mmCIF file of C-alpha atoms and ligand atoms in Angstrom:
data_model
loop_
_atom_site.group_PDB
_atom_site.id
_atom_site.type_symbol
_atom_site.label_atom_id
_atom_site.label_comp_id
_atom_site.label_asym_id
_atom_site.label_seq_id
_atom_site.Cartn_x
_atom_site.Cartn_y
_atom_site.Cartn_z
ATOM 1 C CA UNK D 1 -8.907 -13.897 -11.852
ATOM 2 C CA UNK D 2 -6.708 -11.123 -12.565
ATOM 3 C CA UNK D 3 -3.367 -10.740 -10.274
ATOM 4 C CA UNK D 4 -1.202 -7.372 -9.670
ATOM 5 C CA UNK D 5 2.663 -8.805 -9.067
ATOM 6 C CA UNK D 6 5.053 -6.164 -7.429
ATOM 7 C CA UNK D 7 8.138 -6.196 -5.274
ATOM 8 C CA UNK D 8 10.589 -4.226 -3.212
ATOM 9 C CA UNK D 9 13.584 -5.620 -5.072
ATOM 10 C CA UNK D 10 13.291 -4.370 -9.194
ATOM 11 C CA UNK D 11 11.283 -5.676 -11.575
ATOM 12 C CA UNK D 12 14.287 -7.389 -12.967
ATOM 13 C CA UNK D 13 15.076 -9.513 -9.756
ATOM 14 C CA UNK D 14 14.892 -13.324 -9.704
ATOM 15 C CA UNK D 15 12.064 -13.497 -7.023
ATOM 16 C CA UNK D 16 9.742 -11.331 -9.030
ATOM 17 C CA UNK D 17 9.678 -14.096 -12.201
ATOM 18 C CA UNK D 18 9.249 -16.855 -10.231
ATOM 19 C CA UNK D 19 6.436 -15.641 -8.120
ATOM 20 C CA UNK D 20 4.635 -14.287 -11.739
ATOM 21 C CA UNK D 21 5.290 -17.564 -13.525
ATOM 22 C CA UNK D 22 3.404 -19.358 -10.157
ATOM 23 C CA UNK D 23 0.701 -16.810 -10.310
ATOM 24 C CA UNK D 24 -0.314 -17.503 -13.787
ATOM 25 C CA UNK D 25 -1.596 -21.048 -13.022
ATOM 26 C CA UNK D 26 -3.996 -19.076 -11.476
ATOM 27 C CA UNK D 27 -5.273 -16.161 -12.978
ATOM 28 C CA UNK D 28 -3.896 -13.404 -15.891
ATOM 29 C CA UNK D 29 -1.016 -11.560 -14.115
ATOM 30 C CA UNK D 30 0.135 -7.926 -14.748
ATOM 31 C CA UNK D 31 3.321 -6.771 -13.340
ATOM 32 C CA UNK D 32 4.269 -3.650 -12.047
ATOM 33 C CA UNK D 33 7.131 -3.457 -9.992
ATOM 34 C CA UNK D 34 10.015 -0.220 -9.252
ATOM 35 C CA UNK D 35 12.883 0.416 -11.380
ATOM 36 C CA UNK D 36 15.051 -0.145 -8.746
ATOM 37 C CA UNK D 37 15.824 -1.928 -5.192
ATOM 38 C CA UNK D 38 13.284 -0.595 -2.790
ATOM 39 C CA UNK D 39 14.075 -3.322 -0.171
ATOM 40 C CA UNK D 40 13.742 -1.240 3.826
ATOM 41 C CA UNK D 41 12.012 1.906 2.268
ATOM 42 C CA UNK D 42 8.603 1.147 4.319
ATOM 43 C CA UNK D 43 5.417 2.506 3.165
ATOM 44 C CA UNK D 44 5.974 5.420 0.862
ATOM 45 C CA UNK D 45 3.736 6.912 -1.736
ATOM 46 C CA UNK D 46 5.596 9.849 -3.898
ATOM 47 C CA UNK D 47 3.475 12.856 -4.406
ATOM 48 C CA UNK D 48 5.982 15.705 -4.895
ATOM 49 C CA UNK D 49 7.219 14.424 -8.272
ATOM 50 C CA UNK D 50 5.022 12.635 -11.355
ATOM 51 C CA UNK D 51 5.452 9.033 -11.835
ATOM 52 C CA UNK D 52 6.984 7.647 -14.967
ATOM 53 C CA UNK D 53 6.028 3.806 -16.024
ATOM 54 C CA UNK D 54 7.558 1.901 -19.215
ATOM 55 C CA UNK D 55 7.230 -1.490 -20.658
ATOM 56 C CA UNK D 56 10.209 -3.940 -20.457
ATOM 57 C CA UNK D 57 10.346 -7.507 -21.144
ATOM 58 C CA UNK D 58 11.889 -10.076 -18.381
ATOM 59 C CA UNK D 59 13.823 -13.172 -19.109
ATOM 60 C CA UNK D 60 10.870 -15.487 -20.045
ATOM 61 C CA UNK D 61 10.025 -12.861 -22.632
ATOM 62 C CA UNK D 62 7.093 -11.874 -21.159
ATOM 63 C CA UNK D 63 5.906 -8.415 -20.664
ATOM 64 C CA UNK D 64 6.244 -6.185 -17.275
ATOM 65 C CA UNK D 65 5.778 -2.476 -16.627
ATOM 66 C CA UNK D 66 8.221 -0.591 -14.235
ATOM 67 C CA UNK D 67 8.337 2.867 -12.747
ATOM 68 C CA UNK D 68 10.289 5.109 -10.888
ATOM 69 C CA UNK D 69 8.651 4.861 -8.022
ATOM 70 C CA UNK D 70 8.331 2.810 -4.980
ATOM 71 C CA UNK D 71 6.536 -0.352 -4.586
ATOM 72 C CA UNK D 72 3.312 1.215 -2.607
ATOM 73 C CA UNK D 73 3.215 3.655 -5.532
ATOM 74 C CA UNK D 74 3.196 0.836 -7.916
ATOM 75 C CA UNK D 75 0.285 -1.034 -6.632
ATOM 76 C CA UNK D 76 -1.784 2.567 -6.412
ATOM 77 C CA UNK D 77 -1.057 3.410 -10.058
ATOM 78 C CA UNK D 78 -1.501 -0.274 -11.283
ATOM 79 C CA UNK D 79 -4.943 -0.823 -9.145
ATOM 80 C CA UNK D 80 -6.151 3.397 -9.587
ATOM 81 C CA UNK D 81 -5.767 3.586 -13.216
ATOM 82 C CA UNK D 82 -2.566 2.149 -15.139
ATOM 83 C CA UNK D 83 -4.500 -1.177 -15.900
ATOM 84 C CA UNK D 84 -8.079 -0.800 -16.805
ATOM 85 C CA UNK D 85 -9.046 -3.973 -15.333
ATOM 86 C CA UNK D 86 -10.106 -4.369 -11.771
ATOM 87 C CA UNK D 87 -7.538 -6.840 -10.210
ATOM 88 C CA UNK D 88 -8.679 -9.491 -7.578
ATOM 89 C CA UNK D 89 -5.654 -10.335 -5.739
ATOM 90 C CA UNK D 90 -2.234 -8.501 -5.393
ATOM 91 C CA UNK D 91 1.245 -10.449 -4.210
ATOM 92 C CA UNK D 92 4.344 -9.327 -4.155
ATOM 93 C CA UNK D 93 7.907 -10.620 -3.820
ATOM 94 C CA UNK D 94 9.132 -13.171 -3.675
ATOM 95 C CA UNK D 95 11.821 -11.068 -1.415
ATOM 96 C CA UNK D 96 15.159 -13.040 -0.798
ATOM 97 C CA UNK D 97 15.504 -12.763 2.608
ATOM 98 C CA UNK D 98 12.609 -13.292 5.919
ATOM 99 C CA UNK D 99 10.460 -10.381 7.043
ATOM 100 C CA UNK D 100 9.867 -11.368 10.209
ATOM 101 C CA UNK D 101 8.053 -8.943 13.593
ATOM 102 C CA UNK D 102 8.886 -5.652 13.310
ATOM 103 C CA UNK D 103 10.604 -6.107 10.002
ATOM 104 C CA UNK D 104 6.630 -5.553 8.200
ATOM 105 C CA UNK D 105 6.872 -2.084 8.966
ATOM 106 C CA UNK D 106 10.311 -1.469 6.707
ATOM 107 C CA UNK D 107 9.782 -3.941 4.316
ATOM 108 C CA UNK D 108 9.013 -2.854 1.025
ATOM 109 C CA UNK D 109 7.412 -6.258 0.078
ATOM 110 C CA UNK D 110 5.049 -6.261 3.185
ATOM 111 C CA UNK D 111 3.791 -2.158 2.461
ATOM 112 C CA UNK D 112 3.591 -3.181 -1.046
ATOM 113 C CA UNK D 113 0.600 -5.580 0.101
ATOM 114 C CA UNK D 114 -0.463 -2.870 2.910
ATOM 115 C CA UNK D 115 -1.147 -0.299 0.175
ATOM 116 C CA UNK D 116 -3.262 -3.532 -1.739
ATOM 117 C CA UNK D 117 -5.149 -4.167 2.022
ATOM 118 C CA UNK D 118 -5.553 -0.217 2.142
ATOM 119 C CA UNK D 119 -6.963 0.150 -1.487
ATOM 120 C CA UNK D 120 -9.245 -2.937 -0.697
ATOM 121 C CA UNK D 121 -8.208 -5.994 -2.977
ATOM 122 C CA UNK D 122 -6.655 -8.899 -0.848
ATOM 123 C CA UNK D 123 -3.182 -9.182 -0.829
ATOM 124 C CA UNK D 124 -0.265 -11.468 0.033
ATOM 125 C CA UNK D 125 3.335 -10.585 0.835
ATOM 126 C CA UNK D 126 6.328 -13.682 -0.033
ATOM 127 C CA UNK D 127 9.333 -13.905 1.097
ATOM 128 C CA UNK D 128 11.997 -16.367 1.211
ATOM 129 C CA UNK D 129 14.502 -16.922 4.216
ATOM 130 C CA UNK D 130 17.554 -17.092 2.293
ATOM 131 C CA UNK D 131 20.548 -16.639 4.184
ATOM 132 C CA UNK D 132 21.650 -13.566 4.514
ATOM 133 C CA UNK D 133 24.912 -12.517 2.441
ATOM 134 C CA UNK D 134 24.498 -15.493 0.314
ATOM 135 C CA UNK D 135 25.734 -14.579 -3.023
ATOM 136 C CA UNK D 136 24.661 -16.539 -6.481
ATOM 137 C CA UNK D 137 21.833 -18.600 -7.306
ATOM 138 C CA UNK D 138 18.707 -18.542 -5.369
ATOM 139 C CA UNK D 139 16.342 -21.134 -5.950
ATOM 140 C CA UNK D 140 12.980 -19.196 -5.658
ATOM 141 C CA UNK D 141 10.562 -22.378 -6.805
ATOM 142 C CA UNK D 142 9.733 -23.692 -3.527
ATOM 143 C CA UNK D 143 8.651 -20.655 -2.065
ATOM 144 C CA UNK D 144 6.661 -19.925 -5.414
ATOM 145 C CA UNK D 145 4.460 -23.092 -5.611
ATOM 146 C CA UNK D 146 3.898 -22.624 -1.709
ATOM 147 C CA UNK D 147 3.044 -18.517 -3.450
ATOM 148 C CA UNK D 148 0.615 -20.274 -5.325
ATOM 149 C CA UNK D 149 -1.273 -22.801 -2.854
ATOM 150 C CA UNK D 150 -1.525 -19.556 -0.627
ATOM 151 C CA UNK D 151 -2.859 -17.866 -2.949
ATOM 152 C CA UNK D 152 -5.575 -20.488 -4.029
ATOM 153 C CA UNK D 153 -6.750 -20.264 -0.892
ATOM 154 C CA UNK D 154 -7.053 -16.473 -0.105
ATOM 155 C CA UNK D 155 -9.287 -16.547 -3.151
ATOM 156 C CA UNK D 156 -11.168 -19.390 -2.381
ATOM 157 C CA UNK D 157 -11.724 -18.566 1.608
ATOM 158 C CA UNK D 158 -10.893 -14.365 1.495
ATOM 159 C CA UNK D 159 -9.607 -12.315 3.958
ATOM 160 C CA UNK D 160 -11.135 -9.533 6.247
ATOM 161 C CA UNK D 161 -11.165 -5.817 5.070
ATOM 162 C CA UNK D 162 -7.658 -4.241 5.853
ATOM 163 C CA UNK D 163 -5.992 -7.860 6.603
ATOM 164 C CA UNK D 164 -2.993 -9.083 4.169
ATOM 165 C CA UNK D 165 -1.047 -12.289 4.455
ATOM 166 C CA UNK D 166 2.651 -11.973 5.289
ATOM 167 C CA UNK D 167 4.313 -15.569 3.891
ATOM 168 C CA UNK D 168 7.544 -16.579 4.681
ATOM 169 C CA UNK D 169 8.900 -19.737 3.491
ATOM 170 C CA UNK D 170 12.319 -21.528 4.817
ATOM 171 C CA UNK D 171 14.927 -22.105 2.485
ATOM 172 C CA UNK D 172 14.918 -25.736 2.228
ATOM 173 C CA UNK D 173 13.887 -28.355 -0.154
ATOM 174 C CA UNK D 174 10.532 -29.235 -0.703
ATOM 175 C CA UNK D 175 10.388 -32.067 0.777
ATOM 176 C CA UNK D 176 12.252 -31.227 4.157
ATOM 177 C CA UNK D 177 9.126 -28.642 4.661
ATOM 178 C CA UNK D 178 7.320 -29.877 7.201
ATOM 179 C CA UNK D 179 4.045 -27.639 5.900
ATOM 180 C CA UNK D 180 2.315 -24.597 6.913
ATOM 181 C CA UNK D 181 1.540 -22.820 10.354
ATOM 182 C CA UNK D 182 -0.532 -19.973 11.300
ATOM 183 C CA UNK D 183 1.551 -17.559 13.303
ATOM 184 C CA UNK D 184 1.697 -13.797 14.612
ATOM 185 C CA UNK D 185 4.132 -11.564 14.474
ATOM 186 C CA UNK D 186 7.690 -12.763 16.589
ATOM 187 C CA UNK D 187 10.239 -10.807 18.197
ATOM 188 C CA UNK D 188 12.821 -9.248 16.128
ATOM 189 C CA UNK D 189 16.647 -8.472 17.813
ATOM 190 C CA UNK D 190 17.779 -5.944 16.064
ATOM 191 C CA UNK D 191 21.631 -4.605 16.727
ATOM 192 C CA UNK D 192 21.569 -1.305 14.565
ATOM 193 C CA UNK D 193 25.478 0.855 15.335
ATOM 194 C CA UNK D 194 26.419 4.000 13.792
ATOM 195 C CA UNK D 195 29.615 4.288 12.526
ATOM 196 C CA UNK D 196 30.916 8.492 12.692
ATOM 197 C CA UNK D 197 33.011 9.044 10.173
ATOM 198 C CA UNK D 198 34.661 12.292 8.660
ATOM 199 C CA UNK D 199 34.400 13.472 5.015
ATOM 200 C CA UNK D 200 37.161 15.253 3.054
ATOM 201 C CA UNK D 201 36.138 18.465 4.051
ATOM 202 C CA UNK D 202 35.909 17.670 7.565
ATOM 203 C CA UNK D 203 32.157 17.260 8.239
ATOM 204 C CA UNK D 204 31.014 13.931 10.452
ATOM 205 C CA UNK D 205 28.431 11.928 8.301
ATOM 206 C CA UNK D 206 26.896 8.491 9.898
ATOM 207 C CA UNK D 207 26.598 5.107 8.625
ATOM 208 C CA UNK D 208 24.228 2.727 9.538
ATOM 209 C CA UNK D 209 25.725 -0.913 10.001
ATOM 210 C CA UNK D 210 25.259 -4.007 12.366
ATOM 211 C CA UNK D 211 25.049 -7.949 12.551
ATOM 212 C CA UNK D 212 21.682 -9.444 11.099
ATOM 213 C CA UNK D 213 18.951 -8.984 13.049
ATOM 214 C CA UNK D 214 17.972 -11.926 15.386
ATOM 215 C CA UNK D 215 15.212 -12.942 16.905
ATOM 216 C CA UNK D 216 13.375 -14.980 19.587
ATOM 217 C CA UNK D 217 11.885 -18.314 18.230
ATOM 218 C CA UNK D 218 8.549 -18.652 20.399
ATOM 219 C CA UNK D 219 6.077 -21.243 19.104
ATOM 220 C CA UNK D 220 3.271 -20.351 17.400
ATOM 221 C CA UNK D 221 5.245 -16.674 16.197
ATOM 222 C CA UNK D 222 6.784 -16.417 12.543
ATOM 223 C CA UNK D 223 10.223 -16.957 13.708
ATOM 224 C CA UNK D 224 9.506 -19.970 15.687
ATOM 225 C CA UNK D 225 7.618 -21.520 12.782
ATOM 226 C CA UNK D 226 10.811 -21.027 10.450
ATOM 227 C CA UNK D 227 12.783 -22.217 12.845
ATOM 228 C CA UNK D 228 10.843 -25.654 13.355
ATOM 229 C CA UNK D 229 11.024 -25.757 9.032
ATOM 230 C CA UNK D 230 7.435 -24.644 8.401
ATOM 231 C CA UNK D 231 6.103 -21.883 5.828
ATOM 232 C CA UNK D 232 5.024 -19.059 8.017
ATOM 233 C CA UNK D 233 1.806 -17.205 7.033
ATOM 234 C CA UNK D 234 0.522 -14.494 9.496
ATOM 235 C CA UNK D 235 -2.583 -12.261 8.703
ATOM 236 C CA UNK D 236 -1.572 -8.673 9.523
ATOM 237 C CA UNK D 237 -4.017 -6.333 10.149
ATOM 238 C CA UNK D 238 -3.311 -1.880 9.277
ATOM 239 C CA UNK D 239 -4.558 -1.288 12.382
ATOM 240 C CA UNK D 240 -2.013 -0.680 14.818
ATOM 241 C CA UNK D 241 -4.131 0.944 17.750
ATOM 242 C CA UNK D 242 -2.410 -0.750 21.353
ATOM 243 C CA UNK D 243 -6.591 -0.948 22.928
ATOM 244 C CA UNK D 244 -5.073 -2.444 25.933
ATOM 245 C CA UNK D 245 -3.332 1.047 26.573
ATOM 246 C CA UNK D 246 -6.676 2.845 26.080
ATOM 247 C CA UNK D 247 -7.909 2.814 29.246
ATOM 248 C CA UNK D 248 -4.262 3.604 31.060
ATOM 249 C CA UNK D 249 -4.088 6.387 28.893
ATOM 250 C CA UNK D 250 -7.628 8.146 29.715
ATOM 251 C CA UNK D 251 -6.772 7.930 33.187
ATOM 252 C CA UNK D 252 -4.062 9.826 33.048
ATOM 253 C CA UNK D 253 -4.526 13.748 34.606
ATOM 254 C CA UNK D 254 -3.745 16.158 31.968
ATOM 255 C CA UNK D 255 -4.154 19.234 34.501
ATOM 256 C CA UNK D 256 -1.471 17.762 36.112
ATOM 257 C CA UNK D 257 0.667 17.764 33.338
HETATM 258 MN MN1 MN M 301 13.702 -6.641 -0.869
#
């Protein structure tokens, strides 16, 4: 069993340790992981500039490569040639706050595990839902041994081609967990403003701020599961076609148009 471990966040964040010192009760890890904090970049690959990897060592002492380049670029180098050995399973995170509905297609930590899905080896996104602005200590061990049991079984049972696993785990103890649900994607609420603003030589420029996004706790979605204090795992597929919208859409009259 050999495991790729990225993130969104640095190869030098907290999250990243925790989930690699999990994954090695399971398999030989390799870690390759950006240079810097990816977290909101979506799915990127770089192509108009070379990459650049180097080997550092994290806190534990053990070994991790970085690179300049975003987490979907890391998990193509490390599975397309970096590391000569074929790698069975890919996860990345742990990120310290939810990605929740809409949020998979800006987080860095979910496209991290879409490039995996994309390449073909299974893959399994983790993050925890810290609160937001928290500053300090995170404890990341919960939401690593849950890493781990998910991660058991996506080996043991698989996962169709071009499906990943997006986990998100409540920040709680252990024991106030009430377990795991299967969910889809919830609603996110997001409140994005724009603040204008002038520079010193007089030119408006436009910064993005806002409260932290909300959302809509239905049962059975990611957000509801949270909510109710379970781990939330939903199986996301890359195909985003809307086939109920097929048929509306070949019936409309493009002459007319
Ligand atoms: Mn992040």
């Amino acid at each position: 069993m050999h495991i790729l471990i990225t993130n969104d966040d640095g190869v030098l964040a907290p999250g990243l340790l925790a989930l690699a010192q999990a994954m090695r009760q399971l398999g030989t890890t390799d870690i390759l992981a950006p240079d810097h904090n990816w977290s909101a970049s979506g799915h990127v690959r770089t192509l108009d500039r070379p990459l650049r990897a180097r080997e550092i060592k994290l806190e534990d002492g053990s070994t991790a490569w970085t690179c300049d380049g975003a987490p979907s670029d890391c998990v193509a180098l490390a599975t397309c040639g970096f590391f000569s050995e074929k790698f069975d399973l890919v996860v990345s995170g742990i990120n310290p706050n939810a990605n929740l509905g809409h949020d998979v297609t800006y987080s860095g930590t979910v496209t991290a595990a879409m490039e995996a899905a994309i390449i073909g080896i299974p893959a399994i996104a983790v993050s925890l839902d810290a609160p937001e602005n928290h500053l300090g200590f995170l404890d990341y061990n919960v939401a690593a041994q849950y890493a781990l049991k998910i991660a058991r079984a996506t080996v043991k049972y698989g996962l169709a081609a071009n499906v990943l696993l997006n986990v998100n785990v409540p920040y709680l103890p252990a024991d106030q967990i009430k377990g795991i649900q299967i969910t889809r994607q919830g609603l996110r609420v997001y409140h994005n403003q724009f603040d204008r603003r002038i520079d010193p030589r007089g030119r408006p420029y436009y910064w993005t701020f806002g409260e932290v996004p909300g959302g809509i706790a239905e049962r059975g979605s990611d957000i509801g599961a949270l909510a109710d204090g379970y781990v939330s795992v939903t199986p996301i597929q890359l195909d985003l076609t809307a086939y109920t919208m097929i048929p509306d859409i070949s019936a409309w009259k493009w002459q007319e148009s």
